[in-house]
PDB file of C-alpha atoms and ligand atoms in Angstrom:
ATOM      1  CA  UNK A   1     -25.353  47.873 -21.476  1.00  0.00           C
ATOM      2  CA  UNK A   2     -22.016  46.188 -22.255  1.00  0.00           C
ATOM      3  CA  UNK A   3     -21.302  42.404 -22.262  1.00  0.00           C
ATOM      4  CA  UNK A   4     -17.608  42.798 -21.209  1.00  0.00           C
ATOM      5  CA  UNK A   5     -16.645  41.321 -17.829  1.00  0.00           C
ATOM      6  CA  UNK A   6     -15.455  44.037 -15.537  1.00  0.00           C
ATOM      7  CA  UNK A   7     -12.218  43.701 -13.414  1.00  0.00           C
ATOM      8  CA  UNK A   8     -14.409  43.374 -10.360  1.00  0.00           C
ATOM      9  CA  UNK A   9     -16.550  40.590 -11.817  1.00  0.00           C
ATOM     10  CA  UNK A  10     -13.329  38.720 -12.876  1.00  0.00           C
ATOM     11  CA  UNK A  11     -11.878  39.105  -9.432  1.00  0.00           C
ATOM     12  CA  UNK A  12     -15.069  37.891  -7.794  1.00  0.00           C
ATOM     13  CA  UNK A  13     -15.129  34.833 -10.031  1.00  0.00           C
ATOM     14  CA  UNK A  14     -11.521  34.119  -9.321  1.00  0.00           C
ATOM     15  CA  UNK A  15     -11.833  34.440  -5.508  1.00  0.00           C
ATOM     16  CA  UNK A  16     -15.234  32.984  -5.288  1.00  0.00           C
ATOM     17  CA  UNK A  17     -14.348  29.972  -7.384  1.00  0.00           C
ATOM     18  CA  UNK A  18     -11.158  29.370  -5.612  1.00  0.00           C
ATOM     19  CA  UNK A  19     -12.901  29.530  -2.154  1.00  0.00           C
ATOM     20  CA  UNK A  20     -15.522  27.133  -3.451  1.00  0.00           C
ATOM     21  CA  UNK A  21     -12.951  24.621  -4.725  1.00  0.00           C
ATOM     22  CA  UNK A  22     -11.013  24.927  -1.372  1.00  0.00           C
ATOM     23  CA  UNK A  23     -14.088  24.254   0.707  1.00  0.00           C
ATOM     24  CA  UNK A  24     -15.054  21.236  -1.442  1.00  0.00           C
ATOM     25  CA  UNK A  25     -11.484  19.968  -1.159  1.00  0.00           C
ATOM     26  CA  UNK A  26     -11.448  20.434   2.661  1.00  0.00           C
ATOM     27  CA  UNK A  27     -14.807  18.811   2.997  1.00  0.00           C
ATOM     28  CA  UNK A  28     -13.896  15.627   1.050  1.00  0.00           C
ATOM     29  CA  UNK A  29     -10.530  15.388   2.819  1.00  0.00           C
ATOM     30  CA  UNK A  30     -12.254  15.557   6.241  1.00  0.00           C
ATOM     31  CA  UNK A  31     -14.809  12.953   5.054  1.00  0.00           C
ATOM     32  CA  UNK A  32     -12.032  10.520   3.898  1.00  0.00           C
ATOM     33  CA  UNK A  33     -10.100  10.956   7.120  1.00  0.00           C
ATOM     34  CA  UNK A  34     -13.221  10.150   9.133  1.00  0.00           C
ATOM     35  CA  UNK A  35     -13.489   6.887   7.244  1.00  0.00           C
ATOM     36  CA  UNK A  36      -9.899   5.683   7.752  1.00  0.00           C
ATOM     37  CA  UNK A  37     -10.635   3.372  10.676  1.00  0.00           C
ATOM     38  CA  UNK A  38     -13.345   1.622   8.634  1.00  0.00           C
ATOM     39  CA  UNK A  39     -11.439   1.586   5.362  1.00  0.00           C
ATOM     40  CA  UNK A  40      -8.318   0.169   7.037  1.00  0.00           C
ATOM     41  CA  UNK A  41     -10.088  -2.319   9.429  1.00  0.00           C
ATOM     42  CA  UNK A  42      -8.344  -0.640  12.304  1.00  0.00           C
ATOM     43  CA  UNK A  43      -9.867  -3.186  14.751  1.00  0.00           C
ATOM     44  CA  UNK A  44      -7.718  -5.939  13.078  1.00  0.00           C
ATOM     45  CA  UNK A  45      -4.496  -4.037  13.480  1.00  0.00           C
ATOM     46  CA  UNK A  46      -2.692  -6.356  15.817  1.00  0.00           C
ATOM     47  CA  UNK A  47       0.752  -6.075  17.464  1.00  0.00           C
ATOM     48  CA  UNK A  48       1.966  -8.620  14.944  1.00  0.00           C
ATOM     49  CA  UNK A  49       0.830  -6.412  11.980  1.00  0.00           C
ATOM     50  CA  UNK A  50       2.665  -3.507  13.636  1.00  0.00           C
ATOM     51  CA  UNK A  51       5.871  -5.472  14.058  1.00  0.00           C
ATOM     52  CA  UNK A  52       5.591  -6.576  10.472  1.00  0.00           C
ATOM     53  CA  UNK A  53       5.215  -3.066   9.261  1.00  0.00           C
ATOM     54  CA  UNK A  54       8.446  -2.155  11.264  1.00  0.00           C
ATOM     55  CA  UNK A  55      10.288  -5.141   9.714  1.00  0.00           C
ATOM     56  CA  UNK A  56       9.009  -4.040   6.227  1.00  0.00           C
ATOM     57  CA  UNK A  57      10.548  -0.590   6.973  1.00  0.00           C
ATOM     58  CA  UNK A  58      13.894  -1.572   8.508  1.00  0.00           C
ATOM     59  CA  UNK A  59      14.655  -4.177   5.831  1.00  0.00           C
ATOM     60  CA  UNK A  60      13.676  -1.661   2.969  1.00  0.00           C
ATOM     61  CA  UNK A  61      11.306  -4.089   1.306  1.00  0.00           C
ATOM     62  CA  UNK A  62       9.940  -1.008  -0.398  1.00  0.00           C
ATOM     63  CA  UNK A  63      13.339  -0.360  -2.014  1.00  0.00           C
ATOM     64  CA  UNK A  64      12.455  -3.089  -4.496  1.00  0.00           C
ATOM     65  CA  UNK A  65       8.696  -3.764  -4.136  1.00  0.00           C
ATOM     66  CA  UNK A  66       5.518  -1.580  -4.353  1.00  0.00           C
ATOM     67  CA  UNK A  67       2.791  -1.643  -1.806  1.00  0.00           C
ATOM     68  CA  UNK A  68      -0.554  -0.223  -2.799  1.00  0.00           C
ATOM     69  CA  UNK A  69       1.318   1.227  -5.781  1.00  0.00           C
ATOM     70  CA  UNK A  70       4.006   2.965  -3.690  1.00  0.00           C
ATOM     71  CA  UNK A  71       7.592   2.044  -3.815  1.00  0.00           C
ATOM     72  CA  UNK A  72      10.070   0.691  -6.341  1.00  0.00           C
ATOM     73  CA  UNK A  73       9.166  -1.116  -9.549  1.00  0.00           C
ATOM     74  CA  UNK A  74      11.898  -3.672  -9.405  1.00  0.00           C
ATOM     75  CA  UNK A  75       9.916  -6.469  -7.819  1.00  0.00           C
ATOM     76  CA  UNK A  76       6.253  -7.442  -7.625  1.00  0.00           C
ATOM     77  CA  UNK A  77       3.574  -5.426  -5.982  1.00  0.00           C
ATOM     78  CA  UNK A  78       2.796  -6.895  -2.548  1.00  0.00           C
ATOM     79  CA  UNK A  79      -0.522  -5.425  -1.413  1.00  0.00           C
ATOM     80  CA  UNK A  80      -2.216  -8.321  -3.258  1.00  0.00           C
ATOM     81  CA  UNK A  81       0.529 -10.969  -2.347  1.00  0.00           C
ATOM     82  CA  UNK A  82      -1.976 -12.514   0.060  1.00  0.00           C
ATOM     83  CA  UNK A  83      -4.694 -12.943  -2.539  1.00  0.00           C
ATOM     84  CA  UNK A  84      -2.162 -14.075  -5.118  1.00  0.00           C
ATOM     85  CA  UNK A  85      -0.116 -16.560  -3.002  1.00  0.00           C
ATOM     86  CA  UNK A  86      -2.410 -17.395  -0.153  1.00  0.00           C
ATOM     87  CA  UNK A  87      -5.802 -17.535  -2.040  1.00  0.00           C
ATOM     88  CA  UNK A  88      -7.667 -16.352   1.108  1.00  0.00           C
ATOM     89  CA  UNK A  89      -6.129 -18.779   3.540  1.00  0.00           C
ATOM     90  CA  UNK A  90      -4.019 -17.083   6.163  1.00  0.00           C
ATOM     91  CA  UNK A  91      -2.190 -20.207   7.406  1.00  0.00           C
ATOM     92  CA  UNK A  92      -1.381 -21.338   3.739  1.00  0.00           C
ATOM     93  CA  UNK A  93       0.082 -17.780   3.206  1.00  0.00           C
ATOM     94  CA  UNK A  94       2.138 -17.839   6.352  1.00  0.00           C
ATOM     95  CA  UNK A  95       3.719 -21.178   5.414  1.00  0.00           C
ATOM     96  CA  UNK A  96       4.293 -19.917   1.841  1.00  0.00           C
ATOM     97  CA  UNK A  97       6.075 -16.887   3.291  1.00  0.00           C
ATOM     98  CA  UNK A  98       8.253 -19.042   5.572  1.00  0.00           C
ATOM     99  CA  UNK A  99       9.341 -21.088   2.459  1.00  0.00           C
ATOM    100  CA  UNK A 100       9.739 -18.192   0.245  1.00  0.00           C
ATOM    101  CA  UNK A 101      11.910 -16.042   2.672  1.00  0.00           C
ATOM    102  CA  UNK A 102      14.060 -19.107   3.561  1.00  0.00           C
ATOM    103  CA  UNK A 103      14.762 -20.045  -0.085  1.00  0.00           C
ATOM    104  CA  UNK A 104      16.200 -16.601  -1.095  1.00  0.00           C
ATOM    105  CA  UNK A 105      18.058 -15.980  -3.163  1.00  0.00           C
ATOM    106  CA  UNK A 106      16.742 -18.294  -5.802  1.00  0.00           C
ATOM    107  CA  UNK A 107      19.411 -19.623  -8.138  1.00  0.00           C
ATOM    108  CA  UNK A 108      17.448 -19.086 -11.338  1.00  0.00           C
ATOM    109  CA  UNK A 109      19.353 -17.613 -14.302  1.00  0.00           C
ATOM    110  CA  UNK A 110      18.063 -14.460 -15.929  1.00  0.00           C
ATOM    111  CA  UNK A 111      15.693 -13.828 -13.130  1.00  0.00           C
ATOM    112  CA  UNK A 112      15.837 -10.894 -10.668  1.00  0.00           C
ATOM    113  CA  UNK A 113      17.038 -11.925  -7.304  1.00  0.00           C
ATOM    114  CA  UNK A 114      15.686 -11.168  -3.883  1.00  0.00           C
ATOM    115  CA  UNK A 115      18.256 -11.054  -0.986  1.00  0.00           C
ATOM    116  CA  UNK A 116      18.309 -13.415   2.040  1.00  0.00           C
ATOM    117  CA  UNK A 117      17.304 -11.407   5.148  1.00  0.00           C
ATOM    118  CA  UNK A 118      17.950 -14.166   7.737  1.00  0.00           C
ATOM    119  CA  UNK A 119      14.799 -13.336   9.624  1.00  0.00           C
ATOM    120  CA  UNK A 120      13.373 -15.703  12.389  1.00  0.00           C
ATOM    121  CA  UNK A 121      10.114 -17.638  11.912  1.00  0.00           C
ATOM    122  CA  UNK A 122       8.367 -15.183  14.170  1.00  0.00           C
ATOM    123  CA  UNK A 123       9.555 -12.184  12.130  1.00  0.00           C
ATOM    124  CA  UNK A 124       8.402 -13.851   8.852  1.00  0.00           C
ATOM    125  CA  UNK A 125       4.965 -14.533  10.512  1.00  0.00           C
ATOM    126  CA  UNK A 126       4.718 -10.782  11.485  1.00  0.00           C
ATOM    127  CA  UNK A 127       5.631  -9.723   7.879  1.00  0.00           C
ATOM    128  CA  UNK A 128       2.910 -12.141   6.633  1.00  0.00           C
ATOM    129  CA  UNK A 129       0.410 -10.681   9.117  1.00  0.00           C
ATOM    130  CA  UNK A 130       1.273  -7.112   7.744  1.00  0.00           C
ATOM    131  CA  UNK A 131       0.760  -8.223   4.135  1.00  0.00           C
ATOM    132  CA  UNK A 132      -2.527  -9.914   5.056  1.00  0.00           C
ATOM    133  CA  UNK A 133      -3.814  -6.816   6.865  1.00  0.00           C
ATOM    134  CA  UNK A 134      -2.603  -4.671   3.908  1.00  0.00           C
ATOM    135  CA  UNK A 135      -4.364  -6.690   1.364  1.00  0.00           C
ATOM    136  CA  UNK A 136      -7.721  -6.078   3.179  1.00  0.00           C
ATOM    137  CA  UNK A 137      -7.509  -2.254   3.226  1.00  0.00           C
ATOM    138  CA  UNK A 138     -10.274  -0.759   1.092  1.00  0.00           C
ATOM    139  CA  UNK A 139      -8.305   1.244  -1.436  1.00  0.00           C
ATOM    140  CA  UNK A 140     -10.774   1.411  -4.284  1.00  0.00           C
ATOM    141  CA  UNK A 141      -9.622  -1.984  -5.626  1.00  0.00           C
ATOM    142  CA  UNK A 142      -6.008  -0.967  -6.159  1.00  0.00           C
ATOM    143  CA  UNK A 143      -4.079  -2.701  -7.593  1.00  0.00           C
ATOM    144  CA  UNK A 144      -6.553  -3.378 -10.406  1.00  0.00           C
ATOM    145  CA  UNK A 145      -5.701  -7.025 -10.727  1.00  0.00           C
ATOM    146  CA  UNK A 146      -4.158  -9.892  -8.795  1.00  0.00           C
ATOM    147  CA  UNK A 147      -0.734  -9.911 -10.619  1.00  0.00           C
ATOM    148  CA  UNK A 148       2.417  -8.743  -9.039  1.00  0.00           C
TER     149      UNK A 148
HETATM  150  C1  HEC B   1      16.837  -6.220  -3.645  1.00  0.00           C
HETATM  151  C2  HEC B   1      15.390  -6.120  -3.989  1.00  0.00           C
HETATM  152  C3  HEC B   1      14.385  -6.874  -3.072  1.00  0.00           C
HETATM  153  C4  HEC B   1      14.164  -6.496  -1.759  1.00  0.00           C
HETATM  154  C5  HEC B   1      14.962  -5.491  -0.844  1.00  0.00           C
HETATM  155  C6  HEC B   1      13.148  -7.281  -1.313  1.00  0.00           C
HETATM  156  N1  HEC B   1      12.663  -8.120  -2.386  1.00  0.00           N
HETATM  157 FE1  HEC B   1      11.099  -9.429  -2.280  1.00  0.00          FE
HETATM  158  N2  HEC B   1      11.430  -9.821  -4.272  1.00  0.00           N
HETATM  159  C7  HEC B   1      12.405  -9.313  -4.997  1.00  0.00           C
HETATM  160  C8  HEC B   1      12.404  -9.953  -6.346  1.00  0.00           C
HETATM  161  C9  HEC B   1      13.248  -9.568  -7.551  1.00  0.00           C
HETATM  162  C10 HEC B   1      11.226 -10.803  -6.362  1.00  0.00           C
HETATM  163  C11 HEC B   1      10.782 -11.679  -7.513  1.00  0.00           C
HETATM  164  C12 HEC B   1      11.753 -12.940  -7.513  1.00  0.00           C
HETATM  165  C13 HEC B   1      11.204 -13.998  -8.334  1.00  0.00           C
HETATM  166  O1  HEC B   1      10.082 -14.012  -8.766  1.00  0.00           O
HETATM  167  O2  HEC B   1      12.034 -14.988  -8.478  1.00  0.00           O
HETATM  168  C14 HEC B   1      10.661 -10.700  -4.939  1.00  0.00           C
HETATM  169  C15 HEC B   1       9.534 -11.444  -4.591  1.00  0.00           C
HETATM  170  C16 HEC B   1       9.009 -11.447  -3.326  1.00  0.00           C
HETATM  171  C17 HEC B   1       7.809 -12.141  -2.955  1.00  0.00           C
HETATM  172  C18 HEC B   1       7.006 -13.130  -3.819  1.00  0.00           C
HETATM  173  C19 HEC B   1       6.020 -12.270  -4.696  1.00  0.00           C
HETATM  174  C20 HEC B   1       5.340 -13.115  -5.684  1.00  0.00           C
HETATM  175  O3  HEC B   1       4.316 -12.678  -6.240  1.00  0.00           O
HETATM  176  O4  HEC B   1       5.847 -14.209  -6.012  1.00  0.00           O
HETATM  177  C21 HEC B   1       7.539 -11.767  -1.594  1.00  0.00           C
HETATM  178  C22 HEC B   1       6.383 -12.294  -0.735  1.00  0.00           C
HETATM  179  C23 HEC B   1       8.581 -10.878  -1.247  1.00  0.00           C
HETATM  180  N3  HEC B   1       9.343 -10.666  -2.297  1.00  0.00           N
HETATM  181  C24 HEC B   1       8.643 -10.304  -0.036  1.00  0.00           C
HETATM  182  C25 HEC B   1       9.748  -9.339   0.439  1.00  0.00           C
HETATM  183  C26 HEC B   1       9.795  -8.838   1.683  1.00  0.00           C
HETATM  184  C27 HEC B   1       8.788  -9.060   2.866  1.00  0.00           C
HETATM  185  C28 HEC B   1      10.837  -7.997   1.671  1.00  0.00           C
HETATM  186  C29 HEC B   1      11.478  -7.350   2.875  1.00  0.00           C
HETATM  187  C30 HEC B   1      11.825  -8.103   4.030  1.00  0.00           C
HETATM  188  C31 HEC B   1      11.436  -8.054   0.355  1.00  0.00           C
HETATM  189  N4  HEC B   1      10.699  -8.858  -0.385  1.00  0.00           N
HETATM  190  C32 HEC B   1      12.534  -7.327   0.023  1.00  0.00           C
HETATM  191  C33 HEC B   1      13.358  -8.309  -4.719  1.00  0.00           C
HETATM  192  C34 HEC B   1      13.393  -7.772  -3.455  1.00  0.00           C
END
């Protein structure tokens, strides 16, 4: 009796182990995808949210900001902007957004500037709806704190 692993055993471990890992990966992926509607509150996905997402894209907000950690690290994370700036009050957040977007660029020395986008009130409301909806996505508590 020898305690060396034969080529056959090694091959079986390699293929068996790989197959097992692939099946676990596929199963977990399937499970996550099934939960998307619940995790993202799909029932609260209004037309305003969709228009806001579109405005987010065409104005390239993500060129400076991150959202759920994705994007550029020039300006604050915005998936938690509603929690940070609206403190759970949707109307308060919408009026904050109107004021914020209208006031850009702020003339404060030594501070990074955000451009003026000349959006209408309705467009800013749509962007606010998008940020409110995004803040409620169950993404395992990311970002870990309320800061930007
Ligand atoms: C050229 C870079 C740039 C782009 C593009 C940009 N921003 Fe900003 N944004 C900034 C900077 C820099 C700040 C921080 C400014 C400050 O604190 O004075 C900021 C701050 C903000 C804040 C306040 C965040 C906080 O925590 O105080 C909001 C809300 C915001 N941006 C929304 C947007 C939206 C919506 C868009 C797209 C329409 C956008 N930004 C595009 C640079 C940008």
